[in-house]
Amino acid sequence: MDSDYSDTESVNSTISESMQTTDLFEYIDLGKDKIAYKKDKNCIICQAKFGKVGIVHARKHYCKFCYRGVCAKCSPQVAVHPVERKKLRVCNNCCQKAVINKYTEQFRMDIDHVKLQQDSVNEEIQKILSERAKIKEDTENLENLIESEQAKELTYIQLKKSNHELEKKLESKKVQNEKLMKEHKLKKTELDSQDKNYQKLVAVIENLKETIKSCKEECVKLNNELAEKQDEKISIKKQIEERIAKISENQKSKEDFNKIEKVKAELNGLQIQVEKEMTEKNGMIKEISELRDENDALSFKLKVAKEKVVNEDDKLVAGTSHEYSAEEEEKFNDLKNRRKDNQAKLENLKIELKKTEPKAIDPLDYEMTAADKPRPCARCIIS
């Protein structure tokens, strides 16, 4: 209560001080009729009747601002008149209106100022919220960027590690490639050498084929000659039989008989020699056939060797490595040696065949015994 009373006194004191200045009543609405108080019989504020006997404050006064009749109790204050610029009586209503106008305007201005400040604060708040949202968005973007950079850094580390491993593998591949290139050069040199040897073997085989062909032709020729000689032998035997028949009919002397026996013995020896020559001829024919089969086998082996050389060349081109064994080299050398031996054998056979050609026989120098039997010709033996 004491506090409220002191506050009221402070306000009243402030109002009294303000009434002594011109700014409190400067904008007050003045009364339009300056003689309106003359019509008033009672105080317009407390409704006390003017001129009542025994009441001090019943004297009639009027407010110099609203020009209405008031008692002394309701007009205890004076204020500076805004027009006359003098301190004149003012009623409580005008004081209240002036105070209300003054402080209402002030309050309105203060309220407007507060509203402006509030709007400004709201704008600042909105700006701060916008900035905060932007900062939050920037922070999220920055966090995302940091995460992205961290992921990129992790990816970079992984790629760097993978790149290092790839470099090691590439270096290893380079060393391996150089090694393979060296092996390829060596194998190519070996293949060139083997190809030359193969070409030589092919040439040797061609020569062997020509030799075998000539031997076959020679064998056919010898077989034909042998058949002719066999026919001659049969003819001679017939002539001898005819001669023996003539000798038997004539019954010549003992000397002729001894001569016949001698001829028989020589004929038997000749027959044994012919059979021996036929056996040797059959052996030579068999050996020629075996040489022919062996040469065919050599041709097949050389063909297989050629295919193997081609396959090895393909392997070298594909980048694979292969080691030739000593056994394979020995096979090539063995083929060469066997070719030389076969060629020498064929030459010897040709010489032997020429040596075993039967000589011409005089049919009158021999006679056939009755024990001789007919034999097949050379063509039948060969076939």
PDB file of C-alpha atoms in Angstrom, residues 105-292:
ATOM      1  CA  GLU A 105       0.049   9.755 -27.482  1.00  0.00           C
ATOM      2  CA  GLN A 106       3.259   8.937 -25.695  1.00  0.00           C
ATOM      3  CA  PHE A 107       2.054   5.420 -25.035  1.00  0.00           C
ATOM      4  CA  ARG A 108       0.972   5.147 -28.648  1.00  0.00           C
ATOM      5  CA  MET A 109       4.363   6.364 -29.788  1.00  0.00           C
ATOM      6  CA  ASP A 110       6.015   4.036 -27.334  1.00  0.00           C
ATOM      7  CA  ILE A 111       3.790   1.200 -28.497  1.00  0.00           C
ATOM      8  CA  ASP A 112       4.570   2.040 -32.131  1.00  0.00           C
ATOM      9  CA  HIS A 113       8.220   2.189 -31.244  1.00  0.00           C
ATOM     10  CA  VAL A 114       7.905  -1.097 -29.406  1.00  0.00           C
ATOM     11  CA  LYS A 115       6.027  -2.537 -32.390  1.00  0.00           C
ATOM     12  CA  LEU A 116       8.738  -1.278 -34.702  1.00  0.00           C
ATOM     13  CA  GLN A 117      11.320  -2.752 -32.384  1.00  0.00           C
ATOM     14  CA  GLN A 118       9.293  -5.938 -32.199  1.00  0.00           C
ATOM     15  CA  ASP A 119       9.028  -6.039 -35.994  1.00  0.00           C
ATOM     16  CA  SER A 120      12.730  -5.342 -36.194  1.00  0.00           C
ATOM     17  CA  VAL A 121      13.364  -8.019 -33.607  1.00  0.00           C
ATOM     18  CA  ASN A 122      11.062 -10.371 -35.509  1.00  0.00           C
ATOM     19  CA  GLU A 123      12.939  -9.565 -38.687  1.00  0.00           C
ATOM     20  CA  GLU A 124      16.184 -10.118 -36.829  1.00  0.00           C
ATOM     21  CA  ILE A 125      14.770 -13.344 -35.436  1.00  0.00           C
ATOM     22  CA  GLN A 126      13.648 -14.410 -38.915  1.00  0.00           C
ATOM     23  CA  LYS A 127      17.017 -13.376 -40.269  1.00  0.00           C
ATOM     24  CA  ILE A 128      18.740 -15.233 -37.458  1.00  0.00           C
ATOM     25  CA  LEU A 129      16.480 -18.260 -38.037  1.00  0.00           C
ATOM     26  CA  SER A 130      17.176 -18.045 -41.764  1.00  0.00           C
ATOM     27  CA  GLU A 131      20.879 -17.692 -41.088  1.00  0.00           C
ATOM     28  CA  ARG A 132      20.632 -20.498 -38.563  1.00  0.00           C
ATOM     29  CA  ALA A 133      18.840 -22.688 -41.126  1.00  0.00           C
ATOM     30  CA  LYS A 134      21.448 -21.713 -43.703  1.00  0.00           C
ATOM     31  CA  ILE A 135      24.214 -22.403 -41.197  1.00  0.00           C
ATOM     32  CA  LYS A 136      22.551 -25.723 -40.395  1.00  0.00           C
ATOM     33  CA  GLU A 137      22.259 -26.496 -44.102  1.00  0.00           C
ATOM     34  CA  ASP A 138      25.857 -25.380 -44.660  1.00  0.00           C
ATOM     35  CA  THR A 139      26.873 -27.486 -41.666  1.00  0.00           C
ATOM     36  CA  GLU A 140      25.047 -30.509 -43.084  1.00  0.00           C
ATOM     37  CA  ASN A 141      26.564 -29.846 -46.506  1.00  0.00           C
ATOM     38  CA  LEU A 142      29.960 -29.454 -44.870  1.00  0.00           C
ATOM     39  CA  GLU A 143      29.467 -32.682 -42.924  1.00  0.00           C
ATOM     40  CA  ASN A 144      28.374 -34.424 -46.120  1.00  0.00           C
ATOM     41  CA  LEU A 145      31.364 -32.913 -47.894  1.00  0.00           C
ATOM     42  CA  ILE A 146      33.648 -34.055 -45.077  1.00  0.00           C
ATOM     43  CA  GLU A 147      32.136 -37.544 -45.244  1.00  0.00           C
ATOM     44  CA  SER A 148      32.498 -37.492 -49.016  1.00  0.00           C
ATOM     45  CA  GLU A 149      36.097 -36.315 -48.725  1.00  0.00           C
ATOM     46  CA  GLN A 150      36.770 -38.989 -46.112  1.00  0.00           C
ATOM     47  CA  ALA A 151      35.213 -41.597 -48.410  1.00  0.00           C
ATOM     48  CA  LYS A 152      37.283 -40.216 -51.305  1.00  0.00           C
ATOM     49  CA  GLU A 153      40.398 -40.301 -49.143  1.00  0.00           C
ATOM     50  CA  LEU A 154      39.626 -43.892 -48.146  1.00  0.00           C
ATOM     51  CA  THR A 155      38.980 -44.759 -51.790  1.00  0.00           C
ATOM     52  CA  TYR A 156      42.213 -42.987 -52.753  1.00  0.00           C
ATOM     53  CA  ILE A 157      44.127 -45.001 -50.153  1.00  0.00           C
ATOM     54  CA  GLN A 158      42.561 -48.216 -51.426  1.00  0.00           C
ATOM     55  CA  LEU A 159      43.248 -47.246 -55.048  1.00  0.00           C
ATOM     56  CA  LYS A 160      46.808 -46.305 -54.146  1.00  0.00           C
ATOM     57  CA  LYS A 161      47.271 -49.660 -52.446  1.00  0.00           C
ATOM     58  CA  SER A 162      45.680 -51.456 -55.397  1.00  0.00           C
ATOM     59  CA  ASN A 163      47.816 -49.396 -57.799  1.00  0.00           C
ATOM     60  CA  HIS A 164      50.929 -50.365 -55.845  1.00  0.00           C
ATOM     61  CA  GLU A 165      49.962 -54.031 -56.076  1.00  0.00           C
ATOM     62  CA  LEU A 166      49.231 -53.634 -59.790  1.00  0.00           C
ATOM     63  CA  GLU A 167      52.631 -51.992 -60.282  1.00  0.00           C
ATOM     64  CA  LYS A 168      54.267 -54.959 -58.561  1.00  0.00           C
ATOM     65  CA  LYS A 169      52.305 -57.373 -60.748  1.00  0.00           C
ATOM     66  CA  LEU A 170      53.171 -55.319 -63.851  1.00  0.00           C
ATOM     67  CA  GLU A 171      56.858 -55.358 -62.925  1.00  0.00           C
ATOM     68  CA  SER A 172      56.649 -59.115 -62.396  1.00  0.00           C
ATOM     69  CA  LYS A 173      54.869 -59.476 -65.753  1.00  0.00           C
ATOM     70  CA  LYS A 174      57.581 -57.377 -67.425  1.00  0.00           C
ATOM     71  CA  VAL A 175      60.310 -59.613 -65.989  1.00  0.00           C
ATOM     72  CA  GLN A 176      58.335 -62.711 -66.989  1.00  0.00           C
ATOM     73  CA  ASN A 177      57.716 -61.251 -70.461  1.00  0.00           C
ATOM     74  CA  GLU A 178      61.427 -60.521 -70.923  1.00  0.00           C
ATOM     75  CA  LYS A 179      62.209 -64.069 -69.837  1.00  0.00           C
ATOM     76  CA  LEU A 180      59.600 -65.445 -72.246  1.00  0.00           C
ATOM     77  CA  MET A 181      60.986 -63.268 -75.061  1.00  0.00           C
ATOM     78  CA  LYS A 182      64.473 -64.666 -74.433  1.00  0.00           C
ATOM     79  CA  GLU A 183      63.060 -68.204 -74.375  1.00  0.00           C
ATOM     80  CA  HIS A 184      61.091 -67.401 -77.530  1.00  0.00           C
ATOM     81  CA  LYS A 185      64.266 -66.266 -79.297  1.00  0.00           C
ATOM     82  CA  LEU A 186      66.106 -69.408 -78.184  1.00  0.00           C
ATOM     83  CA  LYS A 187      63.216 -71.650 -79.181  1.00  0.00           C
ATOM     84  CA  LYS A 188      62.866 -69.825 -82.479  1.00  0.00           C
ATOM     85  CA  THR A 189      66.557 -70.425 -83.156  1.00  0.00           C
ATOM     86  CA  GLU A 190      66.113 -74.092 -82.248  1.00  0.00           C
ATOM     87  CA  LEU A 191      62.991 -74.312 -84.405  1.00  0.00           C
ATOM     88  CA  ASP A 192      64.829 -72.713 -87.323  1.00  0.00           C
ATOM     89  CA  SER A 193      67.594 -75.264 -86.885  1.00  0.00           C
ATOM     90  CA  GLN A 194      65.085 -78.097 -86.600  1.00  0.00           C
ATOM     91  CA  ASP A 195      63.222 -76.746 -89.610  1.00  0.00           C
ATOM     92  CA  LYS A 196      66.454 -76.835 -91.599  1.00  0.00           C
ATOM     93  CA  ASN A 197      67.061 -80.382 -90.380  1.00  0.00           C
ATOM     94  CA  TYR A 198      63.485 -81.234 -91.286  1.00  0.00           C
ATOM     95  CA  GLN A 199      63.942 -79.820 -94.780  1.00  0.00           C
ATOM     96  CA  LYS A 200      67.108 -81.881 -95.116  1.00  0.00           C
ATOM     97  CA  LEU A 201      65.241 -84.983 -93.927  1.00  0.00           C
ATOM     98  CA  VAL A 202      62.438 -84.243 -96.379  1.00  0.00           C
ATOM     99  CA  ALA A 203      65.012 -83.997 -99.160  1.00  0.00           C
ATOM    100  CA  VAL A 204      66.581 -87.253 -97.969  1.00  0.00           C
ATOM    101  CA  ILE A 205      63.155 -88.921 -97.920  1.00  0.00           C
ATOM    102  CA  GLU A 206      62.496 -87.699-101.447  1.00  0.00           C
ATOM    103  CA  ASN A 207      65.839 -89.160-102.509  1.00  0.00           C
ATOM    104  CA  LEU A 208      64.942 -92.409-100.726  1.00  0.00           C
ATOM    105  CA  LYS A 209      61.594 -92.442-102.497  1.00  0.00           C
ATOM    106  CA  GLU A 210      63.342 -91.961-105.842  1.00  0.00           C
ATOM    107  CA  THR A 211      65.841 -94.675-104.930  1.00  0.00           C
ATOM    108  CA  ILE A 212      63.054 -97.032-103.842  1.00  0.00           C
ATOM    109  CA  LYS A 213      61.171 -96.235-107.031  1.00  0.00           C
ATOM    110  CA  SER A 214      64.237 -97.011-109.130  1.00  0.00           C
ATOM    111  CA  CYS A 215      64.780-100.177-107.063  1.00  0.00           C
ATOM    112  CA  LYS A 216      61.187-101.208-107.685  1.00  0.00           C
ATOM    113  CA  GLU A 217      61.651-100.616-111.389  1.00  0.00           C
ATOM    114  CA  GLU A 218      64.919-102.559-111.248  1.00  0.00           C
ATOM    115  CA  CYS A 219      63.187-105.388-109.361  1.00  0.00           C
ATOM    116  CA  VAL A 220      60.421-105.503-111.945  1.00  0.00           C
ATOM    117  CA  LYS A 221      63.022-105.558-114.684  1.00  0.00           C
ATOM    118  CA  LEU A 222      64.973-108.316-112.913  1.00  0.00           C
ATOM    119  CA  ASN A 223      61.785-110.286-112.303  1.00  0.00           C
ATOM    120  CA  ASN A 224      60.975-110.047-115.984  1.00  0.00           C
ATOM    121  CA  GLU A 225      64.491-111.189-116.866  1.00  0.00           C
ATOM    122  CA  LEU A 226      64.219-113.996-114.311  1.00  0.00           C
ATOM    123  CA  ALA A 227      60.916-115.082-115.830  1.00  0.00           C
ATOM    124  CA  GLU A 228      62.514-115.081-119.262  1.00  0.00           C
ATOM    125  CA  LYS A 229      65.410-117.142-117.913  1.00  0.00           C
ATOM    126  CA  GLN A 230      62.933-119.517-116.284  1.00  0.00           C
ATOM    127  CA  ASP A 231      61.192-119.919-119.606  1.00  0.00           C
ATOM    128  CA  GLU A 232      64.553-120.524-121.233  1.00  0.00           C
ATOM    129  CA  LYS A 233      65.300-123.110-118.541  1.00  0.00           C
ATOM    130  CA  ILE A 234      62.025-124.905-119.258  1.00  0.00           C
ATOM    131  CA  SER A 235      62.791-124.827-122.968  1.00  0.00           C
ATOM    132  CA  ILE A 236      66.276-126.173-122.302  1.00  0.00           C
ATOM    133  CA  LYS A 237      64.830-128.941-120.158  1.00  0.00           C
ATOM    134  CA  LYS A 238      62.511-129.894-122.973  1.00  0.00           C
ATOM    135  CA  GLN A 239      65.394-129.938-125.432  1.00  0.00           C
ATOM    136  CA  ILE A 240      67.441-132.027-123.000  1.00  0.00           C
ATOM    137  CA  GLU A 241      64.566-134.466-122.579  1.00  0.00           C
ATOM    138  CA  GLU A 242      64.246-134.736-126.327  1.00  0.00           C
ATOM    139  CA  ARG A 243      67.980-135.300-126.631  1.00  0.00           C
ATOM    140  CA  ILE A 244      67.936-137.892-123.846  1.00  0.00           C
ATOM    141  CA  ALA A 245      65.118-139.659-125.608  1.00  0.00           C
ATOM    142  CA  LYS A 246      67.118-139.707-128.789  1.00  0.00           C
ATOM    143  CA  ILE A 247      70.157-140.986-126.910  1.00  0.00           C
ATOM    144  CA  SER A 248      68.080-143.722-125.279  1.00  0.00           C
ATOM    145  CA  GLU A 249      66.769-144.806-128.619  1.00  0.00           C
ATOM    146  CA  ASN A 250      70.155-144.922-130.251  1.00  0.00           C
ATOM    147  CA  GLN A 251      71.820-146.727-127.273  1.00  0.00           C
ATOM    148  CA  LYS A 252      75.194-145.268-128.014  1.00  0.00           C
ATOM    149  CA  SER A 253      78.426-146.286-126.508  1.00  0.00           C
ATOM    150  CA  LYS A 254      79.376-146.225-122.862  1.00  0.00           C
ATOM    151  CA  GLU A 255      81.251-143.015-123.422  1.00  0.00           C
ATOM    152  CA  ASP A 256      78.021-141.341-124.426  1.00  0.00           C
ATOM    153  CA  PHE A 257      76.350-142.753-121.324  1.00  0.00           C
ATOM    154  CA  ASN A 258      79.087-141.343-119.094  1.00  0.00           C
ATOM    155  CA  LYS A 259      78.732-138.062-120.862  1.00  0.00           C
ATOM    156  CA  ILE A 260      75.009-138.108-120.122  1.00  0.00           C
ATOM    157  CA  GLU A 261      75.682-138.836-116.451  1.00  0.00           C
ATOM    158  CA  LYS A 262      78.133-135.988-116.360  1.00  0.00           C
ATOM    159  CA  VAL A 263      75.552-133.725-117.964  1.00  0.00           C
ATOM    160  CA  LYS A 264      73.013-134.852-115.384  1.00  0.00           C
ATOM    161  CA  ALA A 265      75.389-134.060-112.541  1.00  0.00           C
ATOM    162  CA  GLU A 266      76.148-130.662-114.009  1.00  0.00           C
ATOM    163  CA  LEU A 267      72.432-130.094-114.532  1.00  0.00           C
ATOM    164  CA  ASN A 268      71.728-130.963-110.888  1.00  0.00           C
ATOM    165  CA  GLY A 269      74.479-128.561-109.785  1.00  0.00           C
ATOM    166  CA  LEU A 270      73.026-125.908-112.055  1.00  0.00           C
ATOM    167  CA  GLN A 271      69.585-126.562-110.591  1.00  0.00           C
ATOM    168  CA  ILE A 272      70.956-126.238-107.035  1.00  0.00           C
ATOM    169  CA  GLN A 273      72.695-122.996-108.026  1.00  0.00           C
ATOM    170  CA  VAL A 274      69.475-121.661-109.571  1.00  0.00           C
ATOM    171  CA  GLU A 275      67.526-122.564-106.433  1.00  0.00           C
ATOM    172  CA  LYS A 276      70.174-120.836-104.318  1.00  0.00           C
ATOM    173  CA  GLU A 277      69.983-117.774-106.532  1.00  0.00           C
ATOM    174  CA  MET A 278      66.186-117.856-106.274  1.00  0.00           C
ATOM    175  CA  THR A 279      66.450-118.044-102.473  1.00  0.00           C
ATOM    176  CA  GLU A 280      68.829-115.083-102.458  1.00  0.00           C
ATOM    177  CA  LYS A 281      66.559-113.233-104.890  1.00  0.00           C
ATOM    178  CA  ASN A 282      63.537-113.875-102.629  1.00  0.00           C
ATOM    179  CA  GLY A 283      65.560-112.674 -99.626  1.00  0.00           C
ATOM    180  CA  MET A 284      66.503-109.525-101.517  1.00  0.00           C
ATOM    181  CA  ILE A 285      62.868-108.984-102.521  1.00  0.00           C
ATOM    182  CA  LYS A 286      61.805-109.471 -98.902  1.00  0.00           C
ATOM    183  CA  GLU A 287      64.516-107.078 -97.719  1.00  0.00           C
ATOM    184  CA  ILE A 288      63.419-104.521-100.330  1.00  0.00           C
ATOM    185  CA  SER A 289      59.831-104.895 -99.069  1.00  0.00           C
ATOM    186  CA  GLU A 290      61.034-104.434 -95.498  1.00  0.00           C
ATOM    187  CA  LEU A 291      63.037-101.368 -96.553  1.00  0.00           C
ATOM    188  CA  ARG A 292      59.925-100.065 -98.296  1.00  0.00           C
TER     189      ARG A 292
END
